[in-house]
Tab-separated table of C-alpha atoms in Angstrom:
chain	number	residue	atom	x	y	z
A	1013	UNK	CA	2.453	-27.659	3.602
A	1014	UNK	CA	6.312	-28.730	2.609
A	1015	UNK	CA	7.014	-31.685	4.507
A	1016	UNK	CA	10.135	-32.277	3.493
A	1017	UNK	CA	13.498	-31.214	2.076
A	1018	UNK	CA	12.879	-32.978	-1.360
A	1019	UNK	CA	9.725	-30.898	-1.792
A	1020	UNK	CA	11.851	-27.655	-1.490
A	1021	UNK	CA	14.500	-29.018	-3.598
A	1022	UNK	CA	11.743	-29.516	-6.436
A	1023	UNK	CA	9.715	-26.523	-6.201
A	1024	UNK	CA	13.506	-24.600	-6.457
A	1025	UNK	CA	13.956	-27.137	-9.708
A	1026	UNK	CA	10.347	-25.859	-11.495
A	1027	UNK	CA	11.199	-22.305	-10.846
A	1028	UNK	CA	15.174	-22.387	-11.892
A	1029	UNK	CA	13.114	-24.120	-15.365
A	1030	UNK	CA	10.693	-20.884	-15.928
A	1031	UNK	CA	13.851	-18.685	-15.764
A	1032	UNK	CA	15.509	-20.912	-18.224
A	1033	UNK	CA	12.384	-20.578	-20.457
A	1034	UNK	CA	12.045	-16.833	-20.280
A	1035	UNK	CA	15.909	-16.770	-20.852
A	1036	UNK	CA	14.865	-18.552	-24.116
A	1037	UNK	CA	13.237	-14.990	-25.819
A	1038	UNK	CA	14.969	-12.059	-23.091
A	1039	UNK	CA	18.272	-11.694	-23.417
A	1040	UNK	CA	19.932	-10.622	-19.924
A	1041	UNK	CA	18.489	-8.666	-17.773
A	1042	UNK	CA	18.895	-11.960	-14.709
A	1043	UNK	CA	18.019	-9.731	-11.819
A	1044	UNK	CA	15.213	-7.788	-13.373
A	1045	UNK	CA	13.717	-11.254	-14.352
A	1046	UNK	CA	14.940	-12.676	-11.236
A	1047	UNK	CA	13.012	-10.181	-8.883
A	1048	UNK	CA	9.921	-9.982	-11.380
A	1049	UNK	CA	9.208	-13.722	-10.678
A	1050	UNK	CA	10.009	-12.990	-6.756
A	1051	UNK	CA	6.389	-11.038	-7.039
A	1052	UNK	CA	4.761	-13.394	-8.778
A	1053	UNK	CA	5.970	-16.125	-6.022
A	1054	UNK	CA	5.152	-13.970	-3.411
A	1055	UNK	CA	1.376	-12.954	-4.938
A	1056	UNK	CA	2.371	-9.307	-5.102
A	1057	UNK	CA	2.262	-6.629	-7.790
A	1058	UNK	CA	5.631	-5.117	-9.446
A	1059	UNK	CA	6.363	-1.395	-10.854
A	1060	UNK	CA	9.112	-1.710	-13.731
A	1061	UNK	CA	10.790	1.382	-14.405
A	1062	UNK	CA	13.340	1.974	-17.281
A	1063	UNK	CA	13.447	4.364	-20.179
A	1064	UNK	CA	11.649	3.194	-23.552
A	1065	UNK	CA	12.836	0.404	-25.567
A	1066	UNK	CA	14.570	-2.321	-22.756
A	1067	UNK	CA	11.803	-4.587	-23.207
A	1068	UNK	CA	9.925	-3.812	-19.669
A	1069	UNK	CA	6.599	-4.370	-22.187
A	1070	UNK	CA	8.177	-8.073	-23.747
A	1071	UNK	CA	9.284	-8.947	-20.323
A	1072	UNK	CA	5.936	-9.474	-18.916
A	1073	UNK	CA	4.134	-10.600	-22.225
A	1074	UNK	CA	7.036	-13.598	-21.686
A	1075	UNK	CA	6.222	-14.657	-18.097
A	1076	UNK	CA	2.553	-14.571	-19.384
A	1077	UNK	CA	3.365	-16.724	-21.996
A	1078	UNK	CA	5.381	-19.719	-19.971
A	1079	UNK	CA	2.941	-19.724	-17.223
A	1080	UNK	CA	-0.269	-20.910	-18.215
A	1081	UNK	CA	-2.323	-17.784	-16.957
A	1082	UNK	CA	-4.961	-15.128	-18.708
A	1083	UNK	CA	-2.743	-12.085	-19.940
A	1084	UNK	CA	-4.678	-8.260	-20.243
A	1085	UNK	CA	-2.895	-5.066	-21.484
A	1086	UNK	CA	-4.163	-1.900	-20.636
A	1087	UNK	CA	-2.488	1.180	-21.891
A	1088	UNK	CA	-2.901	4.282	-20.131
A	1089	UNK	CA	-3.331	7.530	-21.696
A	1090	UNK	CA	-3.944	10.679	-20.509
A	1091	UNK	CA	-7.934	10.613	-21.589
A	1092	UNK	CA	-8.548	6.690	-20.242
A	1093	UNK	CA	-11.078	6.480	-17.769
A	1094	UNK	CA	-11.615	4.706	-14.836
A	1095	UNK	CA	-14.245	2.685	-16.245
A	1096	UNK	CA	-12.182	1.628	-19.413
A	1097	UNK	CA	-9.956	-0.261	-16.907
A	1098	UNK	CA	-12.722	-1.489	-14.148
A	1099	UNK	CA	-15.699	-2.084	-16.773
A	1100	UNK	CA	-18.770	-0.411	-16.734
A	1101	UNK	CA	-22.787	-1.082	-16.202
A	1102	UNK	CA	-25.085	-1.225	-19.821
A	1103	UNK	CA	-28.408	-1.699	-20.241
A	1104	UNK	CA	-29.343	-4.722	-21.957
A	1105	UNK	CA	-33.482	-4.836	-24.052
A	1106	UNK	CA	-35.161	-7.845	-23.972
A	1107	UNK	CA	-37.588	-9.039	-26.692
A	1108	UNK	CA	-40.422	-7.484	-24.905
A	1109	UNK	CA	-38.928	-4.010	-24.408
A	1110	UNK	CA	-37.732	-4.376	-21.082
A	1111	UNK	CA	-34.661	-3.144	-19.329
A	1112	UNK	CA	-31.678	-5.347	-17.722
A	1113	UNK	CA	-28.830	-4.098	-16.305
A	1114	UNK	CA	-25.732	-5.741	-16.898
A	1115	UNK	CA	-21.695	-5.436	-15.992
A	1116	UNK	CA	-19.382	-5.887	-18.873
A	1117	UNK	CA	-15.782	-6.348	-17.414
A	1118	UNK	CA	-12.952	-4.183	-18.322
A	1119	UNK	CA	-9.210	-5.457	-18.714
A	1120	UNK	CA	-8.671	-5.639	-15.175
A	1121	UNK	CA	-10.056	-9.097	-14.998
A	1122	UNK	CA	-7.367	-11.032	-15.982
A	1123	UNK	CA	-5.063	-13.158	-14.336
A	1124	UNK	CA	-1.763	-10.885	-15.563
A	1125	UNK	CA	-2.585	-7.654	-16.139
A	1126	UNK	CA	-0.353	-5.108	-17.816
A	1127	UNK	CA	-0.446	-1.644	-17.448
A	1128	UNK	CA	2.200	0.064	-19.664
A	1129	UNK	CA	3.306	3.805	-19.037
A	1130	UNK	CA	1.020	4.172	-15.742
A	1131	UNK	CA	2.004	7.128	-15.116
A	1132	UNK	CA	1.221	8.706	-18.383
A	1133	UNK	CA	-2.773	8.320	-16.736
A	1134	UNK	CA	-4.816	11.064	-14.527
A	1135	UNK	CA	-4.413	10.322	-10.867
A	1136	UNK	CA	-8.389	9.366	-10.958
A	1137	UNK	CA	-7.585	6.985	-13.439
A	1138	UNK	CA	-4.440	5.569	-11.390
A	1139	UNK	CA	-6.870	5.557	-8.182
A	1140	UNK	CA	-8.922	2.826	-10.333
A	1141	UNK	CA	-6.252	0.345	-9.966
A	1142	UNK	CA	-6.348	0.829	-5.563
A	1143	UNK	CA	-8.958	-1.469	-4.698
A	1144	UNK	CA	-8.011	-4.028	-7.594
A	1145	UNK	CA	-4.539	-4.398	-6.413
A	1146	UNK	CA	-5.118	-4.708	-2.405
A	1147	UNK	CA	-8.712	-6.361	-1.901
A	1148	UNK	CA	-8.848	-8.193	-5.267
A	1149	UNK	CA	-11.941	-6.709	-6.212
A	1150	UNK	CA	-13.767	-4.616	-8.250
A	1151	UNK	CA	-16.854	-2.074	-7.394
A	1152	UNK	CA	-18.942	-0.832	-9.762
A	1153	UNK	CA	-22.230	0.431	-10.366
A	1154	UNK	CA	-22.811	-0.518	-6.117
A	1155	UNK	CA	-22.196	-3.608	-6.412
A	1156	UNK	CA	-18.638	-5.607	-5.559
A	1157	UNK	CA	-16.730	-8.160	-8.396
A	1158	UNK	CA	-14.287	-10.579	-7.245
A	1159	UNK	CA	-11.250	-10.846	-9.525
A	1160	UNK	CA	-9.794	-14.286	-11.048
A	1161	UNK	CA	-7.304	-15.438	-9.042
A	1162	UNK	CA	-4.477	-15.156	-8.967
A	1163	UNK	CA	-4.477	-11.752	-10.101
A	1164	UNK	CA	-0.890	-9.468	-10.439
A	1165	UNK	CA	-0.374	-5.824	-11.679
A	1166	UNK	CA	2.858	-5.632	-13.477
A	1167	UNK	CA	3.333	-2.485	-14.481
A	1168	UNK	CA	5.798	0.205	-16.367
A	1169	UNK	CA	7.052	3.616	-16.429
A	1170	UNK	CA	9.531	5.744	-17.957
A	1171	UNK	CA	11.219	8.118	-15.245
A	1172	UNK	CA	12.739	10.088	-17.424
A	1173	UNK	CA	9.518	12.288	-19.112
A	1174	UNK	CA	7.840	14.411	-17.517
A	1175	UNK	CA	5.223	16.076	-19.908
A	1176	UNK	CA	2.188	14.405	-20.443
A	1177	UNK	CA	2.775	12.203	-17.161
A	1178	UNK	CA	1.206	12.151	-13.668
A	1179	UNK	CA	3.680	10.365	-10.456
A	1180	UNK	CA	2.024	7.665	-8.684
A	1181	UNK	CA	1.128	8.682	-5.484
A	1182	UNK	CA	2.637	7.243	-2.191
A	1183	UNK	CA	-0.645	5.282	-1.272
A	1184	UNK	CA	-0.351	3.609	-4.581
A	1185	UNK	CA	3.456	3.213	-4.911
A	1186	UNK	CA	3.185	1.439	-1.211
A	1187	UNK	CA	0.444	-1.386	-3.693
A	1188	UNK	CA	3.747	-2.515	-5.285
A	1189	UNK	CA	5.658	-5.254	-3.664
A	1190	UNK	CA	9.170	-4.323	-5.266
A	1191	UNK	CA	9.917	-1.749	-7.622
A	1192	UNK	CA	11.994	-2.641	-10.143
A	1193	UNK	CA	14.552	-1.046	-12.288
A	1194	UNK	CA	15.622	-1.966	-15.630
A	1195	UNK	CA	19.142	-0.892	-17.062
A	1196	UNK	CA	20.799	-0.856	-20.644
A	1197	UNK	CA	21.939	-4.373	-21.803
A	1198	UNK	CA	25.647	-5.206	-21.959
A	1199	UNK	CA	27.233	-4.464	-25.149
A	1200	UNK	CA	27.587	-8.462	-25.505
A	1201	UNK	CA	24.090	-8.642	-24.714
A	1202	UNK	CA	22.885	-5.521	-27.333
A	1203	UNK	CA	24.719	-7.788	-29.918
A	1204	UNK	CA	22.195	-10.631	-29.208
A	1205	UNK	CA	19.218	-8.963	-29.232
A	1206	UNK	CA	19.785	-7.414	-32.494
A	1207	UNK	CA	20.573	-11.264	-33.538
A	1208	UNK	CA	17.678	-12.395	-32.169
A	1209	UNK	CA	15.198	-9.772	-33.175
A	1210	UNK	CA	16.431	-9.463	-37.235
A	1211	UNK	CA	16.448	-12.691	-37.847
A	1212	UNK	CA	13.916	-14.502	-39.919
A	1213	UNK	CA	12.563	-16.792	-36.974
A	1214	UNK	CA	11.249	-15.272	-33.809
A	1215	UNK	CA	11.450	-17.731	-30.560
A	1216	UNK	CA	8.338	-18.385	-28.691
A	1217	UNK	CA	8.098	-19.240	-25.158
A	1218	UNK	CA	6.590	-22.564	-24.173
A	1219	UNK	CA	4.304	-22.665	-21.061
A	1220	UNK	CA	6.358	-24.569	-17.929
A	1221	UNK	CA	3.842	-23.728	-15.620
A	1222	UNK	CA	0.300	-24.016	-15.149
A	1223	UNK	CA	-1.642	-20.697	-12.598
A	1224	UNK	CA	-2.132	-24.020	-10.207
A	1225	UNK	CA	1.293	-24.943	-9.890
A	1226	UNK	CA	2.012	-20.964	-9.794
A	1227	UNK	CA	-0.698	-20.961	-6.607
A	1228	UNK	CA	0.817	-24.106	-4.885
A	1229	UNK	CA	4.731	-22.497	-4.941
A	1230	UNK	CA	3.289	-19.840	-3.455
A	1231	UNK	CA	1.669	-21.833	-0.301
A	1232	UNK	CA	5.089	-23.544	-0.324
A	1233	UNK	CA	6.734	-19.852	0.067
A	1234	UNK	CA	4.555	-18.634	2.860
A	1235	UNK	CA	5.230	-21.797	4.925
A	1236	UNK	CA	8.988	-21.590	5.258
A	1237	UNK	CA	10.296	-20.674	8.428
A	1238	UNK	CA	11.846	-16.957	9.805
A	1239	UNK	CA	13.801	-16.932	13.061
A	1240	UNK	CA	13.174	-14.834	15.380
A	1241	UNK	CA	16.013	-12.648	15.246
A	1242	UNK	CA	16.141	-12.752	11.305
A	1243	UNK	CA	12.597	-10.835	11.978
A	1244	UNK	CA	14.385	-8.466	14.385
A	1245	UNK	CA	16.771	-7.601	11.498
A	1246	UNK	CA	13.838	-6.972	9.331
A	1247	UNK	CA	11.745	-4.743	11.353
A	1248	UNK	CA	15.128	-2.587	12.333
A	1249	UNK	CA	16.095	-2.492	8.576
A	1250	UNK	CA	12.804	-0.704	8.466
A	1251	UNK	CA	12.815	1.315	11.179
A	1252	UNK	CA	16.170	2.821	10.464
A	1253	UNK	CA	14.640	4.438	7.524
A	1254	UNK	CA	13.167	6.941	9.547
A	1255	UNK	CA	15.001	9.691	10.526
A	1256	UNK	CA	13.726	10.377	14.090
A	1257	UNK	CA	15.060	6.799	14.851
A	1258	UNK	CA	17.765	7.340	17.460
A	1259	UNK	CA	20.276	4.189	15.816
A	1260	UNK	CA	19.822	5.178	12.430
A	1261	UNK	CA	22.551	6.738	9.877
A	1262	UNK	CA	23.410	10.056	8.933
A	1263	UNK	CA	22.681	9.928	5.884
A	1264	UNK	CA	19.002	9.051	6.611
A	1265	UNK	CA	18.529	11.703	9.361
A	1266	UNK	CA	19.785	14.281	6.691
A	1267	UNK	CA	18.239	13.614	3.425
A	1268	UNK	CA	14.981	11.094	4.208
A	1269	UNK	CA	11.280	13.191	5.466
A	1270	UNK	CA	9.463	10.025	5.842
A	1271	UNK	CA	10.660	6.242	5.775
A	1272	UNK	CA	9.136	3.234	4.895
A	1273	UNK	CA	5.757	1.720	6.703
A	1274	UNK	CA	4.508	-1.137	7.935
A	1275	UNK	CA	4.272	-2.361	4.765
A	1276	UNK	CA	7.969	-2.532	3.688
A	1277	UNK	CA	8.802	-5.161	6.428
A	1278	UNK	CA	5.218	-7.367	5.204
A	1279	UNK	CA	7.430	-6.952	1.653
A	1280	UNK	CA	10.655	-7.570	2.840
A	1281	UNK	CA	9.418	-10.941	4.690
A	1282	UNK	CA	7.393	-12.252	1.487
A	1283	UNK	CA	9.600	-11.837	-0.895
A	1284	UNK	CA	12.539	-13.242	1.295
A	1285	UNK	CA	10.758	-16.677	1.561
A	1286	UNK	CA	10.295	-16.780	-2.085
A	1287	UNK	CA	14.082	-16.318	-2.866
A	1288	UNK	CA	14.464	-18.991	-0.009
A	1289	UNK	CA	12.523	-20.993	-1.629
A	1290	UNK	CA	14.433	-20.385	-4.864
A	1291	UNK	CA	17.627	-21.501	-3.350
A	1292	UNK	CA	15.935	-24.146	-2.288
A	1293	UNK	CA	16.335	-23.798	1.717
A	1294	UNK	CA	13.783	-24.044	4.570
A	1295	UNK	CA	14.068	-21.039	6.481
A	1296	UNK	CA	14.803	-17.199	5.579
A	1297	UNK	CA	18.771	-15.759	6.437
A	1298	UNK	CA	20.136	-12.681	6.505
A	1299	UNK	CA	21.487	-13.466	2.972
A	1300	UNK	CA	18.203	-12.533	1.502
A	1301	UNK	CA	16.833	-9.769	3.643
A	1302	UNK	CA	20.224	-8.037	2.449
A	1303	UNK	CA	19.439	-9.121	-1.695
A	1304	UNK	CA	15.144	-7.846	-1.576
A	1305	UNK	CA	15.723	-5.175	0.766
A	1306	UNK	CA	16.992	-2.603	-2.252
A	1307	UNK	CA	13.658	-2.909	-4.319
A	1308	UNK	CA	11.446	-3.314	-1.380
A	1309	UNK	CA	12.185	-0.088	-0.286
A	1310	UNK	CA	13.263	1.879	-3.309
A	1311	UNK	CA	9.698	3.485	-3.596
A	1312	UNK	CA	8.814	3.307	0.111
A	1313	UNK	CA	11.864	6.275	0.923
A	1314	UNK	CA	10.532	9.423	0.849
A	1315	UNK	CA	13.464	12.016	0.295
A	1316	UNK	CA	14.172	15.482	0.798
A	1317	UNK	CA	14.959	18.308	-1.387
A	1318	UNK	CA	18.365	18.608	-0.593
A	1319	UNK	CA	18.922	14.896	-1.643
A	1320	UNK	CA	17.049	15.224	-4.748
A	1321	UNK	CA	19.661	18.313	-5.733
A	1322	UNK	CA	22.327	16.541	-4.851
A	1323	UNK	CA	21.092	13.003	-6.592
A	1324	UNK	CA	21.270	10.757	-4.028
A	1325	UNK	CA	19.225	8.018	-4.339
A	1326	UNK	CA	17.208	5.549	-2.344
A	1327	UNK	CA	19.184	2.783	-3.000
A	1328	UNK	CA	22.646	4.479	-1.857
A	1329	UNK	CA	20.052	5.191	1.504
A	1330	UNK	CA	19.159	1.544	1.856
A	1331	UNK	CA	22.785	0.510	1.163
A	1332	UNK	CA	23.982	2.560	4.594
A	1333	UNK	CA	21.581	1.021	6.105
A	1334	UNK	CA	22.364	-2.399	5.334
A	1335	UNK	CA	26.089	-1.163	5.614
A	1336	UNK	CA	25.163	0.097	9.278
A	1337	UNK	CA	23.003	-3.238	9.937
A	1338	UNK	CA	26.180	-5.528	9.146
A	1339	UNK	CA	28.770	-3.586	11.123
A	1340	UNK	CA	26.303	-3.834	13.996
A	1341	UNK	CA	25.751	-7.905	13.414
């Protein structure tokens, strides 16, 4: 429970020091590692997507490495099962001959867990990852396995190839607090990286934080305070991404079939806190519903054809909204 100002002030100190640490080994990329540690704060899971070769992979092997927490990769293939992620039953001899049963976890049970190119795996092996990432548990062989806590999914995919790949469905995309995209590096920042990466010492990250601390910022997240009409703003952010709504834009009654759920505003609430809390305030403002609302909802818009022909995005369809939201204020 924060009891006072100071306590905010510090928690926003330990968290401004992990950025500085994971600024240590990535180069750039501030908002992708800025909304990356958002999930973490908030105890959510986070979708990176960027073509090959931007360091999505690095990224979270980094945050792994300054917070004190057990890191598992899984890479999914097209021929990984769903037991080669979830763990399976064997059958164990005794001395005398007789039979045991016994579960041998899979990668899942991990503190951090990694999955790189998810959508290059089967939809049944995708579906392995549903009950993981919203009960926190794991059932196999009948019975039920509680995960370490705390327990995030970070995980990547290119959106750019389409052979050899299967798209997340909607029920899983909707698992995801914030989806996150990854651009090219500056050409300043292309020059470091080549620096950094050819030269004959590699940087390390240190560990700043230890999975308790990590679990205690998050309790101090969940109890700052959202007024009552910061709330309203929320829930009608939401609701104007559907396109039967009577107040919302043209642009969303034209090119969106289906808008965001329940949900998005549970999203857009958490992860506001947590940048609260990184700007050390009290209480949630409009300031940061408007900066999580873009990858809060970027995967929760479901868009017609005619939008996908003309490429329009979901972020230009969350930017109306916001647009329409502030002219209304």
């Amino acid at each position: 429970m924060i009891e006072s100002k100071t306590q905010v002030e510090e928690a926003a100190a330990r968290i401004a020091a992990l950025k500085e640490e994971i600024g240590r080994i990535i180069v750039g990329q501030q908002e992708v590692v800025e909304q990356l540690l958002w999930c973490l704060l908030a105890g959510g899971h986070a979708l990176l997507e960027g073509i090959p070769g931007l360091g999505k992979t690095m990224l979270i092997r980094t945050v792994a490495d300054t917070v004190d927490l057990q890191f598992s990769r899984i890479q999914f293939t097209p021929d990984l099962m769903p037991s080669d992620i979830t763990g399976t039953t064997l059958i164990d001899f005794g001395a005398q001959g007789a039979a045991a049963q016994r579960f041998q976890p899979g990668p899942i049970f991990g503190n951090l867990v990694l999955a790189d190119e998810i959508n290059r795996a089967t939809p049944k092996t995708q579906s392995a990852l549903l009950e993981a990432m919203q009960e926190g548990t794991v059932t196999a062989g009948g019975q039920t396995h509680a995960l370490p806590k705390p327990f995030f999914v970070l995980a990547t995919q290119n959106p750019i190839e389409q052979e050899g790949t299967y798209p997340l469905p909607e029920a899983q995309l909707d698992r995801f607090l914030l989806k996150i995209g990854v651009d090219y590096p500056t050409r300043d920042e292309l020059k470091q990286i080549v620096l950094r990466t050819t030269s004959a010492e590699q940087p390390k990250a240190g560990v700043v934080m230890s999975g308790e601390q990590l679990r205690e910022l998050q309790l101090y997240a969940k109890h700052l305070l959202v007024a009552e009409d910061v709330l309203d703003l929320a829930v009608r952010l939401v609701m104007m991404t559907h396109p039967g709504e009577g107040d919302s834009p043209e642009d969303v009654k034209r090119y969106v079939r289906f808008g965001a759920g329940p949900r998005a505003v549970q999203a857009i609430i958490a992860v506001s806190k947590v940048r609260a809390l990184c700007s050390g305030k009290l209480h949630v403002s409009w300031s940061d519903i408007r900066a999580v609302a873009v990858p809060a909802l970027r995967h929760r818009i479901v868009l017609g054809y005619e939008a996908q022909a003309m490429g329009i995005s979901t972020d230009r369809i969350t930017d109306t909204i916001l647009a329409a939201l502030e002219a209304q204020r």
